[in-house]
Backbone as ProteinMPNN parsed JSONL, in Angstrom:
{"seq_chain_A": "MPHRVHVRGATSAPPDAVHALLVDVTTWSVWGPWVSAALESTDPSGGGGAGAVRRLESRAFGRTVVSREEVLAVLPGRGITYGLLSGLPLRDYRGVVTVEPDGRGGSTITWSSTFEPRVRGTGWFYRAVLQKFVTDLVPALGRAAAGSTMSA", "coords_chain_A": {"N_chain_A": [[144.095, -212.136, -58.929], [141.222, -212.615, -60.861], [140.862, -212.589, -64.466], [138.581, -210.637, -66.404], [135.741, -210.568, -68.575], [133.261, -208.699, -70.132], [130.266, -208.071, -71.683], [127.608, -206.231, -73.007], [124.498, -206.087, -74.645], [121.768, -205.116, -76.852], [118.588, -206.26, -78.064], [115.776, -206.552, -80.253], [114.272, -208.735, -79.791], [112.124, -210.641, -77.644], [112.751, -211.652, -74.19], [112.198, -214.462, -73.822], [112.584, -215.583, -76.357], [115.309, -215.118, -76.83], [116.407, -216.534, -74.693], [115.565, -219.132, -75.317], [117.179, -219.819, -77.546], [119.663, -219.603, -76.362], [119.75, -221.662, -74.406], [119.496, -223.926, -75.948], [121.829, -225.686, -77.2], [122.207, -226.828, -79.681], [121.504, -224.926, -81.537], [123.581, -223.165, -81.599], [125.643, -223.353, -83.526], [124.365, -222.298, -85.657], [123.817, -219.552, -85.169], [126.188, -218.695, -84.079], [129.857, -218.726, -84.207], [130.627, -221.397, -84.372], [131.635, -224.564, -85.721], [130.372, -226.906, -85.125], [127.951, -227.753, -82.632], [126.869, -229.325, -79.778], [125.144, -231.443, -77.405], [127.137, -233.242, -75.284], [126.742, -234.803, -73.108], [123.773, -235.272, -71.197], [121.686, -233.504, -68.798], [120.49, -234.693, -65.562], [117.733, -235.012, -66.097], [117.651, -235.538, -68.74], [118.001, -233.433, -70.484], [119.355, -230.187, -71.449], [120.091, -228.885, -69.116], [121.354, -227.982, -65.805], [124.317, -229.672, -65.163], [124.567, -230.845, -67.624], [126.795, -231.456, -70.39], [128.317, -229.566, -72.826], [129.542, -229.674, -76.171], [131.607, -227.867, -78.157], [132.736, -227.046, -81.292], [135.195, -225.383, -83.115], [137.011, -223.39, -85.553], [140.214, -222.175, -85.369], [143.033, -220.218, -85.864], [143.836, -221.813, -87.995], [143.329, -224.408, -87.166], [141.365, -227.075, -85.702], [139.423, -226.538, -82.86], [138.226, -227.897, -79.954], [135.977, -227.319, -77.485], [134.797, -227.997, -74.232], [132.055, -227.585, -72.169], [130.472, -227.293, -69.027], [127.147, -227.057, -68.036], [126.191, -225.132, -65.425], [124.084, -223.884, -64.151], [120.702, -223.114, -64.953], [118.657, -220.449, -65.317], [115.393, -220.216, -65.548], [114.128, -218.644, -68.366], [115.779, -216.496, -67.894], [118.596, -216.812, -67.963], [121.905, -218.344, -68.042], [124.51, -220.249, -66.528], [127.82, -221.344, -66.848], [130.708, -223.535, -66.951], [134.059, -223.909, -68.073], [135.345, -226.948, -69.149], [137.344, -228.126, -70.735], [139.624, -227.44, -73.489], [140.57, -224.829, -73.847], [143.459, -222.954, -72.831], [142.928, -222.241, -70.051], [141.947, -221.749, -66.65], [139.548, -222.235, -64.029], [137.426, -221.017, -65.38], [134.429, -219.288, -65.683], [131.313, -218.64, -66.984], [128.623, -216.375, -67.386], [125.507, -215.755, -68.614], [123.013, -213.469, -69.004], [119.596, -212.585, -69.534], [117.488, -209.94, -69.881], [114.344, -208.271, -69.688], [113.729, -205.335, -71.627], [111.816, -203.419, -71.22], [110.544, -202.451, -73.434], [109.638, -204.472, -74.956], [111.747, -205.815, -76.016], [115.063, -207.134, -75.342], [117.838, -207.107, -73.041], [121.01, -208.367, -73.282], [123.505, -209.797, -71.366], [126.758, -210.869, -71.207], [129.133, -212.352, -69.379], [132.363, -213.234, -68.118], [134.824, -214.907, -66.116], [138.205, -215.799, -65.505], [141.308, -217.585, -65.105], [144.53, -217.581, -66.535], [146.259, -220.491, -67.716], [148.945, -220.353, -68.255], [151.203, -218.235, -66.927], [151.198, -214.72, -67.429], [149.862, -214.682, -69.841], [147.288, -213.886, -69.656], [146.322, -211.334, -70.447], [146.279, -211.606, -73.226], [144.373, -213.695, -73.686], [142.18, -212.486, -72.514], [141.761, -210.302, -74.273], [141.207, -211.698, -76.68], [138.911, -213.191, -75.936], [137.211, -211.075, -75.232], [136.776, -209.8, -77.709], [135.602, -211.969, -79.059], [133.215, -212.446, -77.56], [132.075, -209.934, -77.821], [131.326, -209.998, -80.487], [129.608, -212.159, -80.384], [127.329, -211.608, -78.734], [125.619, -209.671, -80.17], [125.081, -211.339, -82.356], [123.606, -213.455, -81.245], [121.384, -211.937, -80.413], [120.401, -211.008, -82.925], [119.719, -213.452, -84.138], [117.719, -214.348, -82.398], [115.823, -212.301, -82.733], [115.228, -212.723, -85.405], [114.061, -215.242, -85.223], [111.699, -214.684, -83.938], [110.388, -213.205, -85.808], [109.802, -215.006, -87.779], [108.092, -216.657, -86.529]], "CA_chain_A": [[142.822, -211.549, -59.336], [140.838, -213.21, -62.145], [140.591, -211.738, -65.624], [137.146, -210.516, -66.627], [135.193, -210.134, -69.854], [131.878, -208.283, -69.881], [129.658, -207.447, -72.863], [126.161, -206.022, -72.881], [123.907, -205.687, -75.921], [120.313, -205.046, -76.903], [117.908, -206.868, -79.193], [114.324, -206.342, -80.272], [113.633, -210.008, -79.437], [111.743, -210.773, -76.234], [113.646, -212.52, -73.427], [111.98, -215.894, -73.996], [113.183, -215.991, -77.635], [116.761, -215.142, -76.625], [116.703, -217.633, -73.772], [115.36, -220.406, -76.021], [118.39, -220.094, -78.335], [120.79, -219.726, -75.44], [119.771, -222.957, -73.711], [119.523, -225.013, -76.931], [123.167, -225.62, -77.776], [122.189, -227.249, -81.088], [121.342, -223.735, -82.38], [124.751, -222.3, -81.508], [126.412, -223.331, -84.776], [123.58, -221.515, -86.619], [123.972, -218.127, -84.915], [127.536, -218.389, -83.602], [130.959, -219.09, -85.106], [131.042, -222.773, -84.194], [131.444, -225.522, -86.798], [129.328, -227.77, -84.589], [127.626, -227.542, -81.218], [125.974, -230.418, -79.398], [125.257, -231.965, -76.044], [127.956, -234.451, -75.146], [125.961, -235.571, -72.138], [122.609, -234.508, -70.757], [121.479, -233.353, -67.366], [119.773, -235.865, -65.029], [116.391, -235.17, -66.679], [117.791, -235.842, -70.159], [118.056, -232.203, -71.272], [120.568, -229.38, -71.443], [120.154, -228.083, -67.891], [122.505, -228.117, -64.91], [124.966, -230.98, -65.227], [124.815, -231.22, -69.023], [128.085, -231.063, -70.946], [128.213, -229.124, -74.218], [130.762, -229.808, -76.981], [131.627, -226.801, -79.157], [133.883, -227.187, -82.187], [135.431, -224.191, -83.933], [138.284, -223.31, -86.252], [140.993, -221.02, -84.925], [144.452, -220.252, -86.227], [144.05, -222.902, -88.929], [143.144, -225.75, -86.604], [140.099, -227.323, -85.022], [139.465, -226.406, -81.408], [137.043, -228.454, -79.31], [135.798, -226.889, -76.099], [133.732, -228.685, -73.495], [131.55, -226.747, -71.098], [129.411, -227.864, -68.191], [126.095, -226.137, -67.618], [126.155, -225.123, -63.96], [122.736, -223.482, -63.734], [119.823, -222.461, -65.915], [117.612, -219.653, -64.685], [114.346, -220.235, -66.577], [113.8, -217.373, -68.99], [116.658, -215.41, -67.438], [120.01, -216.939, -68.271], [122.631, -219.599, -67.888], [125.87, -220.194, -65.995], [128.561, -222.51, -67.315], [132.129, -223.575, -66.663], [134.882, -224.567, -69.079], [135.976, -228.193, -68.714], [138.567, -228.331, -71.515], [139.667, -226.852, -74.82], [141.333, -223.585, -73.848], [144.455, -222.969, -71.756], [142.406, -221.411, -68.972], [141.4, -222.487, -65.517], [138.532, -221.528, -63.256], [136.581, -220.225, -66.273], [133.002, -219.284, -65.404], [130.565, -217.718, -67.823], [127.251, -216.092, -66.985], [124.76, -215.012, -69.628], [121.689, -213.107, -68.502], [118.671, -211.971, -70.472], [116.56, -209.116, -69.107], [113.431, -207.466, -70.508], [114.179, -203.937, -71.691], [110.689, -202.526, -70.99], [109.951, -202.057, -74.715], [109.361, -205.698, -75.686], [113.01, -206.44, -76.385], [115.889, -207.685, -74.264], [119.241, -206.777, -72.849], [121.816, -209.575, -73.086], [124.796, -209.53, -70.722], [127.604, -212.073, -71.223], [130.313, -212.066, -68.561], [133.141, -214.405, -67.72], [136.054, -214.729, -65.357], [139.12, -216.918, -65.719], [142.742, -217.449, -64.861], [145.28, -218.281, -67.577], [147.114, -221.577, -67.229], [150.33, -219.896, -68.394], [151.365, -216.893, -66.365], [151.557, -213.677, -68.377], [149.06, -214.753, -71.066], [145.918, -213.47, -69.366], [145.953, -210.176, -71.265], [145.994, -212.098, -74.567], [143.098, -214.4, -73.685], [141.128, -211.504, -72.221], [141.502, -209.574, -75.523], [140.566, -212.613, -77.624], [137.554, -213.477, -75.465], [136.421, -209.839, -75.292], [136.373, -209.667, -79.116], [134.712, -213.079, -79.366], [131.911, -212.215, -76.934], [131.545, -208.706, -78.425], [130.666, -210.437, -81.72], [128.62, -213.183, -80.064], [126.105, -211.041, -78.152], [124.678, -209.218, -81.201], [124.676, -212.476, -83.191], [122.509, -214.087, -80.509], [120.242, -211.038, -80.491], [119.849, -211.037, -84.292], [119.092, -214.76, -84.353], [116.48, -214.386, -81.62], [114.881, -211.405, -83.398], [114.807, -213.417, -86.626], [113.183, -216.371, -84.881], [110.371, -214.177, -83.567], [109.76, -212.684, -87.027], [109.308, -216.141, -88.572], [107.123, -217.423, -85.72]], "C_chain_A": [[142.447, -212.106, -60.716], [140.673, -212.153, -63.242], [139.092, -211.754, -65.874], [136.85, -210.053, -68.051], [133.73, -209.804, -69.581], [131.368, -207.562, -71.123], [128.158, -207.367, -72.642], [125.65, -205.54, -74.234], [122.4, -205.743, -75.864], [119.804, -205.749, -78.155], [116.424, -206.544, -79.109], [113.568, -207.607, -79.882], [113.257, -210.036, -77.958], [112.655, -211.758, -75.509], [113.436, -214.014, -73.665], [112.581, -216.405, -75.307], [114.706, -216.079, -77.518], [117.134, -216.354, -75.779], [116.562, -218.987, -74.461], [116.578, -220.783, -76.858], [119.594, -220.339, -77.431], [120.865, -221.111, -74.807], [119.795, -224.144, -74.67], [120.835, -224.963, -77.691], [123.182, -226.044, -79.246], [121.979, -226.069, -82.031], [122.62, -222.907, -82.469], [125.569, -222.248, -82.794], [125.642, -222.599, -85.878], [123.846, -220.029, -86.414], [125.376, -217.732, -84.45], [128.6, -218.912, -84.556], [131.405, -220.551, -85.027], [130.757, -223.618, -85.431], [130.356, -226.51, -86.392], [129.153, -227.481, -83.105], [126.59, -228.592, -80.84], [126.112, -230.713, -77.912], [126.107, -233.225, -76.084], [127.303, -235.393, -74.144], [124.852, -234.669, -71.604], [122.602, -234.34, -69.245], [120.697, -234.574, -66.859], [118.372, -236.081, -65.609], [116.439, -235.457, -68.175], [117.856, -234.62, -71.054], [119.386, -231.486, -71.158], [120.714, -228.502, -70.224], [121.403, -228.344, -67.078], [123.03, -229.542, -64.912], [125.239, -231.448, -66.645], [126.195, -230.73, -69.458], [127.887, -230.764, -72.427], [129.571, -229.269, -74.9], [130.663, -228.805, -78.114], [132.9, -226.92, -79.985], [133.995, -225.941, -83.053], [136.761, -224.32, -84.658], [138.979, -222.041, -85.781], [142.449, -221.23, -85.297], [144.766, -221.473, -87.084], [143.903, -224.301, -88.364], [141.786, -225.844, -85.916], [140.303, -227.25, -83.513], [138.145, -226.951, -80.863], [137.034, -228.016, -77.855], [134.644, -227.685, -75.5], [133.362, -227.805, -72.313], [130.478, -227.495, -70.324], [128.415, -226.769, -67.841], [125.999, -226.246, -66.093], [124.779, -224.751, -63.434], [122.001, -222.887, -64.92], [118.756, -221.742, -65.112], [116.503, -219.523, -65.72], [113.974, -218.838, -67.069], [114.755, -216.244, -68.696], [118.118, -215.567, -67.773], [120.584, -218.296, -67.966], [124.016, -219.312, -67.309], [126.57, -221.47, -66.42], [130.031, -222.394, -66.938], [132.858, -224.335, -67.762], [135.522, -225.808, -68.471], [137.296, -228.422, -69.425], [138.477, -227.574, -72.829], [140.446, -225.558, -74.926], [142.324, -223.624, -72.686], [144.097, -222.006, -70.625], [141.974, -222.307, -67.831], [140.418, -221.591, -64.784], [137.666, -220.605, -64.126], [135.12, -220.402, -65.883], [132.357, -218.236, -66.294], [129.153, -217.569, -67.304], [126.62, -215.265, -68.095], [123.379, -214.739, -69.049], [120.903, -212.405, -69.595], [117.619, -211.237, -69.645], [115.608, -208.401, -70.059], [113.883, -206.011, -70.485], [113.053, -202.933, -71.478], [109.996, -202.068, -72.267], [109.613, -203.286, -75.566], [110.595, -206.443, -76.137], [113.767, -206.928, -75.165], [117.257, -207.026, -74.205], [119.956, -208.083, -72.525], [123.132, -209.147, -72.453], [125.556, -210.846, -70.646], [128.891, -211.704, -70.5], [131.064, -213.353, -68.278], [134.349, -213.969, -66.914], [136.905, -215.965, -65.568], [140.518, -216.563, -65.242], [143.455, -218.157, -66.01], [146.086, -219.42, -66.961], [148.58, -221.168, -67.256], [150.415, -218.45, -67.933], [151.796, -215.904, -67.452], [150.737, -213.692, -69.661], [147.624, -214.268, -70.859], [145.458, -212.314, -70.219], [145.556, -210.616, -72.674], [144.626, -212.772, -74.613], [141.933, -213.472, -73.343], [140.771, -210.738, -73.492], [140.774, -210.454, -76.534], [139.122, -212.879, -77.212], [136.662, -212.234, -75.498], [135.918, -209.632, -76.719], [135.355, -210.732, -79.482], [133.307, -212.82, -78.825], [131.27, -210.934, -77.475], [130.845, -209.02, -79.743], [129.492, -211.372, -81.431], [127.286, -212.602, -79.577], [125.158, -210.511, -79.232], [124.231, -210.34, -82.136], [123.522, -213.238, -82.545], [121.24, -213.234, -80.599], [119.598, -211.028, -81.868], [119.122, -212.347, -84.562], [117.759, -214.846, -83.615], [115.427, -213.486, -82.258], [114.359, -212.043, -84.677], [113.853, -214.555, -86.339], [111.791, -215.89, -84.494], [109.649, -213.624, -84.788], [109.158, -213.827, -87.844], [108.271, -216.962, -87.796], [105.705, -216.954, -85.938]], "O_chain_A": [[143.263, -212.073, -61.637], [140.383, -210.988, -62.971], [138.413, -212.744, -65.599], [137.591, -209.269, -68.643], [133.041, -210.546, -68.88], [131.954, -206.574, -71.566], [127.528, -208.308, -72.157], [126.272, -204.702, -74.887], [121.818, -206.335, -74.955], [120.497, -205.824, -79.169], [115.888, -206.295, -78.029], [112.357, -207.563, -79.666], [113.99, -209.513, -77.118], [113.268, -212.613, -76.148], [114.411, -214.764, -73.707], [113.042, -217.545, -75.366], [115.32, -217.007, -78.046], [118.056, -217.099, -76.108], [117.357, -219.892, -74.212], [116.972, -221.949, -76.879], [120.437, -221.188, -77.719], [121.955, -221.672, -74.688], [120.085, -225.263, -74.247], [120.945, -224.279, -78.709], [124.087, -225.654, -79.984], [122.252, -226.196, -83.224], [122.728, -222.034, -83.329], [126.131, -221.203, -83.121], [126.211, -222.307, -86.93], [124.079, -219.311, -87.386], [125.708, -216.547, -84.433], [128.275, -219.48, -85.598], [132.457, -220.902, -85.562], [129.752, -223.41, -86.11], [129.524, -226.903, -87.21], [130.072, -227.03, -82.423], [125.56, -228.729, -81.501], [127.064, -230.289, -77.258], [125.82, -234.159, -76.834], [127.313, -236.613, -74.312], [124.994, -233.446, -71.572], [123.394, -234.945, -68.522], [120.283, -235.407, -67.664], [117.875, -237.207, -65.615], [115.397, -235.605, -68.813], [117.774, -234.755, -72.275], [120.408, -232.084, -70.82], [121.389, -227.474, -70.281], [122.393, -228.864, -67.592], [122.283, -230.494, -64.69], [126.052, -232.349, -66.855], [126.696, -229.722, -68.96], [127.366, -231.585, -73.18], [130.614, -229.021, -74.294], [129.75, -228.875, -78.937], [134.006, -226.898, -79.445], [133.014, -225.498, -83.651], [137.536, -225.243, -84.405], [138.39, -220.96, -85.796], [143.016, -222.298, -85.066], [145.817, -222.096, -86.931], [144.303, -225.276, -89.0], [141.153, -224.837, -85.596], [141.242, -227.831, -82.969], [137.071, -226.51, -81.273], [137.96, -228.303, -77.096], [133.66, -227.998, -76.169], [134.221, -227.343, -71.561], [129.679, -228.236, -70.897], [128.798, -225.685, -67.402], [125.755, -227.323, -65.551], [124.355, -225.246, -62.389], [122.599, -222.241, -65.78], [118.038, -222.356, -64.322], [116.664, -218.782, -66.689], [113.564, -217.974, -66.295], [114.568, -215.135, -69.197], [118.833, -214.569, -67.864], [119.871, -219.257, -67.675], [124.609, -218.266, -67.571], [125.988, -222.553, -66.362], [130.532, -221.308, -66.646], [132.326, -225.297, -68.315], [136.159, -225.741, -67.42], [138.266, -228.861, -68.807], [137.404, -227.125, -73.234], [140.938, -225.224, -76.004], [142.057, -224.259, -71.665], [144.853, -221.092, -70.292], [141.672, -223.484, -68.029], [140.451, -220.366, -64.901], [137.227, -219.548, -63.673], [134.631, -221.526, -65.767], [132.801, -217.089, -66.348], [128.554, -218.536, -66.832], [127.132, -214.21, -68.468], [122.665, -215.661, -68.654], [121.463, -211.728, -70.457], [116.942, -211.839, -68.812], [116.025, -207.968, -71.132], [114.357, -205.513, -69.464], [113.286, -201.726, -71.544], [108.979, -201.378, -72.207], [109.335, -203.158, -76.758], [110.503, -207.583, -76.592], [113.192, -207.112, -74.093], [117.753, -206.471, -75.186], [119.562, -208.812, -71.614], [123.797, -208.237, -72.948], [125.06, -211.824, -70.087], [129.647, -210.847, -70.958], [130.471, -214.429, -68.206], [134.824, -212.838, -67.011], [136.379, -217.056, -65.785], [140.849, -215.4, -65.012], [143.024, -219.234, -66.422], [146.542, -219.322, -65.822], [149.364, -221.575, -66.399], [149.771, -217.563, -68.493], [152.649, -216.212, -68.285], [150.897, -212.801, -70.496], [146.836, -214.247, -71.804], [144.315, -212.303, -70.675], [144.615, -210.074, -73.254], [143.809, -212.458, -75.479], [140.821, -213.662, -73.836], [139.588, -210.54, -73.769], [139.825, -210.004, -77.176], [138.214, -212.803, -78.039], [135.466, -212.346, -75.769], [134.743, -209.318, -76.915], [134.356, -210.44, -80.139], [132.324, -212.959, -79.552], [130.046, -210.858, -77.577], [129.859, -208.365, -80.08], [128.498, -211.369, -82.157], [126.225, -213.076, -79.982], [123.981, -210.87, -79.218], [123.116, -210.298, -82.657], [122.57, -213.622, -83.225], [120.152, -213.757, -80.834], [118.372, -211.038, -81.972], [118.037, -212.354, -85.146], [116.781, -215.364, -84.154], [114.257, -213.861, -82.321], [113.177, -211.918, -84.997], [112.935, -214.811, -87.119], [110.81, -216.605, -84.697], [108.419, -213.579, -84.805], [108.141, -213.653, -88.515], [107.647, -217.863, -88.356], [104.777, -217.493, -85.335]]}, "name": "protein", "num_of_chains": 1, "seq": "MPHRVHVRGATSAPPDAVHALLVDVTTWSVWGPWVSAALESTDPSGGGGAGAVRRLESRAFGRTVVSREEVLAVLPGRGITYGLLSGLPLRDYRGVVTVEPDGRGGSTITWSSTFEPRVRGTGWFYRAVLQKFVTDLVPALGRAAAGSTMSA"}
């Protein structure tokens, strides 16, 4: 049975503002904990859609960690699905981020993932680390999106 992480949060930003930051990986190092975030390769149309590979660099436990993720699907204005290619000792990692209107002009952000640990018995550890990471990430995305709509 795969391990699961699920975080839901609210923001005053409209869904299109949240989605714009979510699909533009170059903004991730501004609102998230990454040292750098970029497209390693683009999708067939030259953008960051399905088939694009994102390169995310962070610092953890005193060392640089580079993760590579493939964008599996982009739901225009609604969310993104991605899979981990390398960088963490996990397999079958799938992440889904959805953005829904909250009926008051803001949004609800839901970030979920499933994975299997490469090393048996370590799933609880990676689930705890990823749960904390995503718990911090969701409100950071929401704040950044709300800030972008205030300056627009």
